[in-house]
Amino acid sequence: PAPDGWTRSDWLRVLDPGLSAGAAKDVVTVAQAIREPGWRDLAKRVVALEVTVAAAAAIIEFTDRVGPVADPADLAAAVTDLTTQAATLHRAQLGAIVRHYTATIRPPRDRDRLEEKCRGARALFFGQPARNGMVRLTGMLDPEAAATIKAAVDALSAPAPLTDEHGTVIEA
């Protein structure tokens, strides 16, 4: 964890003020993922400067997004192709291929298994409070859970008019 309640990305930006928020997020994404055995090839390519951190982060984020609901063989083939091509493509080109795979990768053939994987992939994470008290939420929800959370957040975040002690709305 980053010190003083900072997010890892914010902490990196304190250490290197020239680092953009997106670049810091990419560094954190890659640093967390490459410790896993499944990312050895990608990690080697990043360390050898064959693949940029930004490209590696795009591949990892693609896998995080579609992995829970994708056919494992299709996903493995897509990741291998993306990892191989990442060394020779510009970020925009890699992004186009990621979008293509995102749109075309097939879910598992068994619909019940797909729904079970979607439910199993649900997660909601609360970040550490920032210095100003704000808390970052990130998550992945199935459509039903997302609708429930959205309805609750929308109700809580709607602007409330100023009222006096009698409940009368005060004109601005």
mmCIF file of C-alpha atoms in Angstrom:
data_model
loop_
_atom_site.group_PDB
_atom_site.id
_atom_site.type_symbol
_atom_site.label_atom_id
_atom_site.label_comp_id
_atom_site.label_asym_id
_atom_site.label_seq_id
_atom_site.Cartn_x
_atom_site.Cartn_y
_atom_site.Cartn_z
ATOM 1 C CA PRO A 1 0.000 0.000 0.000
ATOM 2 C CA ALA A 2 1.041 3.563 -0.649
ATOM 3 C CA PRO A 3 1.870 5.656 2.437
ATOM 4 C CA ASP A 4 -0.314 8.324 4.045
ATOM 5 C CA GLY A 5 -3.572 7.003 2.607
ATOM 6 C CA TRP A 6 -2.609 7.864 -0.972
ATOM 7 C CA THR A 7 -3.721 5.629 -3.812
ATOM 8 C CA ARG A 8 -0.765 3.953 -5.467
ATOM 9 C CA SER A 9 -1.269 6.083 -8.577
ATOM 10 C CA ASP A 10 -1.378 9.319 -6.603
ATOM 11 C CA TRP A 11 1.694 8.300 -4.608
ATOM 12 C CA LEU A 12 3.618 7.683 -7.855
ATOM 13 C CA ARG A 13 2.576 11.117 -9.090
ATOM 14 C CA VAL A 14 3.893 12.700 -5.896
ATOM 15 C CA LEU A 15 7.232 10.964 -6.492
ATOM 16 C CA ASP A 16 7.235 11.996 -10.172
ATOM 17 C CA PRO A 17 5.092 15.118 -10.712
ATOM 18 C CA GLY A 18 5.559 14.834 -14.478
ATOM 19 C CA LEU A 19 3.764 11.478 -14.546
ATOM 20 C CA SER A 20 0.218 11.721 -15.878
ATOM 21 C CA ALA A 21 -2.652 10.075 -14.036
ATOM 22 C CA GLY A 22 -3.080 7.582 -16.876
ATOM 23 C CA ALA A 23 0.613 6.669 -16.931
ATOM 24 C CA ALA A 24 0.634 6.190 -13.152
ATOM 25 C CA LYS A 25 -2.439 3.964 -13.400
ATOM 26 C CA ASP A 26 -0.722 1.917 -16.119
ATOM 27 C CA VAL A 27 2.371 1.432 -13.935
ATOM 28 C CA VAL A 28 0.223 0.249 -11.022
ATOM 29 C CA THR A 29 -1.804 -2.091 -13.254
ATOM 30 C CA VAL A 30 1.303 -3.705 -14.721
ATOM 31 C CA ALA A 31 3.171 -3.884 -11.403
ATOM 32 C CA GLN A 32 0.277 -5.716 -9.753
ATOM 33 C CA ALA A 33 -0.303 -8.148 -12.618
ATOM 34 C CA ILE A 34 3.221 -9.182 -13.577
ATOM 35 C CA ARG A 35 3.717 -10.914 -10.255
ATOM 36 C CA GLU A 36 1.241 -13.543 -11.466
ATOM 37 C CA PRO A 37 2.690 -16.517 -13.400
ATOM 38 C CA GLY A 38 0.280 -16.052 -16.307
ATOM 39 C CA TRP A 39 1.923 -12.744 -17.195
ATOM 40 C CA ARG A 40 5.556 -13.971 -17.361
ATOM 41 C CA ASP A 41 5.876 -13.514 -21.127
ATOM 42 C CA LEU A 42 4.411 -10.023 -21.018
ATOM 43 C CA ALA A 43 6.591 -9.118 -18.018
ATOM 44 C CA LYS A 44 9.733 -10.238 -19.874
ATOM 45 C CA ARG A 45 8.754 -8.120 -22.867
ATOM 46 C CA VAL A 46 8.138 -5.050 -20.687
ATOM 47 C CA VAL A 47 11.458 -5.471 -18.857
ATOM 48 C CA ALA A 48 13.249 -5.903 -22.209
ATOM 49 C CA LEU A 49 11.578 -2.655 -23.392
ATOM 50 C CA GLU A 50 9.898 -4.522 -26.256
ATOM 51 C CA VAL A 51 6.417 -3.643 -24.983
ATOM 52 C CA THR A 52 5.557 -0.332 -23.333
ATOM 53 C CA VAL A 53 3.970 -0.188 -19.903
ATOM 54 C CA ALA A 54 0.922 1.446 -21.500
ATOM 55 C CA ALA A 55 0.519 -1.405 -23.997
ATOM 56 C CA ALA A 56 0.964 -4.017 -21.267
ATOM 57 C CA ALA A 57 -1.657 -2.251 -19.145
ATOM 58 C CA ALA A 58 -4.093 -2.261 -22.080
ATOM 59 C CA ILE A 59 -3.657 -6.037 -22.463
ATOM 60 C CA ILE A 60 -4.045 -6.665 -18.725
ATOM 61 C CA GLU A 61 -7.119 -4.430 -18.474
ATOM 62 C CA PHE A 62 -8.645 -6.207 -21.491
ATOM 63 C CA THR A 63 -8.147 -9.537 -19.733
ATOM 64 C CA ASP A 64 -9.580 -8.218 -16.473
ATOM 65 C CA ARG A 65 -12.642 -6.900 -18.337
ATOM 66 C CA VAL A 66 -13.491 -9.873 -20.537
ATOM 67 C CA GLY A 67 -11.795 -12.720 -18.675
ATOM 68 C CA PRO A 68 -14.631 -13.474 -16.275
ATOM 69 C CA VAL A 69 -17.089 -14.040 -19.116
ATOM 70 C CA ALA A 70 -14.898 -15.189 -22.018
ATOM 71 C CA ASP A 71 -14.269 -18.649 -23.314
ATOM 72 C CA PRO A 72 -10.854 -19.499 -21.771
ATOM 73 C CA ALA A 73 -9.356 -20.803 -25.034
ATOM 74 C CA ASP A 74 -10.490 -17.731 -26.973
ATOM 75 C CA LEU A 75 -9.138 -15.438 -24.262
ATOM 76 C CA ALA A 76 -5.759 -17.204 -24.185
ATOM 77 C CA ALA A 77 -5.452 -16.915 -27.963
ATOM 78 C CA ALA A 78 -6.361 -13.206 -27.851
ATOM 79 C CA VAL A 79 -3.837 -12.477 -25.075
ATOM 80 C CA THR A 80 -1.085 -14.338 -26.949
ATOM 81 C CA ASP A 81 -1.844 -12.390 -30.120
ATOM 82 C CA LEU A 82 -1.993 -9.055 -28.304
ATOM 83 C CA THR A 83 1.249 -9.749 -26.422
ATOM 84 C CA THR A 84 3.028 -10.702 -29.645
ATOM 85 C CA GLN A 85 1.748 -7.725 -31.621
ATOM 86 C CA ALA A 86 2.184 -5.136 -28.861
ATOM 87 C CA ALA A 87 5.898 -4.748 -29.636
ATOM 88 C CA THR A 88 5.235 -3.492 -33.157
ATOM 89 C CA LEU A 89 2.018 -1.508 -32.820
ATOM 90 C CA HIS A 90 1.303 2.079 -31.858
ATOM 91 C CA ARG A 91 -1.047 2.526 -28.918
ATOM 92 C CA ALA A 92 -3.975 3.442 -31.184
ATOM 93 C CA GLN A 93 -3.429 0.321 -33.307
ATOM 94 C CA LEU A 94 -3.254 -1.885 -30.213
ATOM 95 C CA GLY A 95 -6.399 -0.203 -28.907
ATOM 96 C CA ALA A 96 -8.226 -1.047 -32.134
ATOM 97 C CA ILE A 97 -7.247 -4.708 -31.837
ATOM 98 C CA VAL A 98 -8.273 -4.771 -28.164
ATOM 99 C CA ARG A 99 -11.665 -3.309 -29.142
ATOM 100 C CA HIS A 100 -11.985 -5.936 -31.885
ATOM 101 C CA TYR A 101 -11.295 -8.780 -29.461
ATOM 102 C CA THR A 102 -13.613 -7.246 -26.871
ATOM 103 C CA ALA A 103 -16.432 -7.182 -29.424
ATOM 104 C CA THR A 104 -15.809 -10.602 -30.934
ATOM 105 C CA ILE A 105 -14.531 -12.868 -28.180
ATOM 106 C CA ARG A 106 -17.119 -15.498 -27.418
ATOM 107 C CA PRO A 107 -18.589 -16.251 -24.030
ATOM 108 C CA PRO A 108 -18.542 -19.853 -22.831
ATOM 109 C CA ARG A 109 -20.998 -21.978 -24.749
ATOM 110 C CA ASP A 110 -23.007 -22.768 -21.616
ATOM 111 C CA ARG A 111 -25.244 -19.780 -20.774
ATOM 112 C CA ASP A 112 -25.731 -20.886 -17.156
ATOM 113 C CA ARG A 113 -21.961 -21.047 -16.725
ATOM 114 C CA LEU A 114 -21.664 -17.542 -18.196
ATOM 115 C CA GLU A 115 -24.209 -16.152 -15.729
ATOM 116 C CA GLU A 116 -22.462 -17.937 -12.859
ATOM 117 C CA LYS A 117 -19.111 -16.468 -13.939
ATOM 118 C CA CYS A 118 -20.658 -12.999 -14.143
ATOM 119 C CA ARG A 119 -21.990 -13.314 -10.599
ATOM 120 C CA GLY A 120 -18.638 -14.677 -9.428
ATOM 121 C CA ALA A 121 -16.787 -11.773 -11.042
ATOM 122 C CA ARG A 122 -18.750 -9.145 -9.138
ATOM 123 C CA ALA A 123 -16.601 -6.955 -6.962
ATOM 124 C CA LEU A 124 -16.800 -3.540 -5.384
ATOM 125 C CA PHE A 125 -13.688 -1.975 -3.883
ATOM 126 C CA PHE A 126 -13.413 1.060 -1.651
ATOM 127 C CA GLY A 127 -10.091 2.897 -1.839
ATOM 128 C CA GLN A 128 -8.338 4.508 1.063
ATOM 129 C CA PRO A 129 -9.706 7.940 1.952
ATOM 130 C CA ALA A 130 -7.760 10.730 0.261
ATOM 131 C CA ARG A 131 -6.497 13.679 2.279
ATOM 132 C CA ASN A 132 -9.710 15.537 1.568
ATOM 133 C CA GLY A 133 -11.823 12.602 2.814
ATOM 134 C CA MET A 134 -13.042 11.525 -0.613
ATOM 135 C CA VAL A 135 -13.095 7.769 -1.270
ATOM 136 C CA ARG A 136 -12.633 6.136 -4.683
ATOM 137 C CA LEU A 137 -14.922 3.244 -5.642
ATOM 138 C CA THR A 138 -14.071 0.752 -8.348
ATOM 139 C CA GLY A 139 -15.823 -2.408 -9.278
ATOM 140 C CA MET A 140 -17.243 -4.831 -11.759
ATOM 141 C CA LEU A 141 -20.935 -5.638 -11.468
ATOM 142 C CA ASP A 142 -23.420 -7.733 -13.361
ATOM 143 C CA PRO A 143 -26.290 -5.731 -14.898
ATOM 144 C CA GLU A 144 -28.713 -6.363 -12.028
ATOM 145 C CA ALA A 145 -26.245 -5.372 -9.292
ATOM 146 C CA ALA A 146 -25.139 -2.344 -11.319
ATOM 147 C CA ALA A 147 -28.749 -1.154 -11.623
ATOM 148 C CA THR A 148 -29.252 -1.498 -7.863
ATOM 149 C CA ILE A 149 -26.051 0.391 -7.019
ATOM 150 C CA LYS A 150 -26.759 3.069 -9.651
ATOM 151 C CA ALA A 151 -30.251 3.671 -8.268
ATOM 152 C CA ALA A 152 -28.880 4.044 -4.732
ATOM 153 C CA VAL A 153 -26.036 6.347 -5.776
ATOM 154 C CA ASP A 154 -28.284 8.457 -7.997
ATOM 155 C CA ALA A 155 -30.695 9.004 -5.099
ATOM 156 C CA LEU A 156 -27.878 9.928 -2.723
ATOM 157 C CA SER A 157 -26.054 12.190 -5.163
ATOM 158 C CA ALA A 158 -28.996 14.222 -6.460
ATOM 159 C CA PRO A 159 -28.608 17.920 -5.642
ATOM 160 C CA ALA A 160 -30.549 18.890 -2.531
ATOM 161 C CA PRO A 161 -32.009 22.401 -2.424
ATOM 162 C CA LEU A 162 -31.115 24.640 0.496
ATOM 163 C CA THR A 163 -33.924 24.905 3.020
ATOM 164 C CA ASP A 164 -34.502 27.012 6.098
ATOM 165 C CA GLU A 165 -35.332 25.657 9.579
ATOM 166 C CA HIS A 166 -39.006 25.244 8.514
ATOM 167 C CA GLY A 167 -38.176 23.216 5.413
ATOM 168 C CA THR A 168 -38.932 26.046 2.979
ATOM 169 C CA VAL A 169 -36.694 26.088 -0.076
ATOM 170 C CA ILE A 170 -34.368 29.068 -0.075
ATOM 171 C CA GLU A 171 -34.029 30.859 -3.407
ATOM 172 C CA ALA A 172 -30.461 31.225 -4.630
#
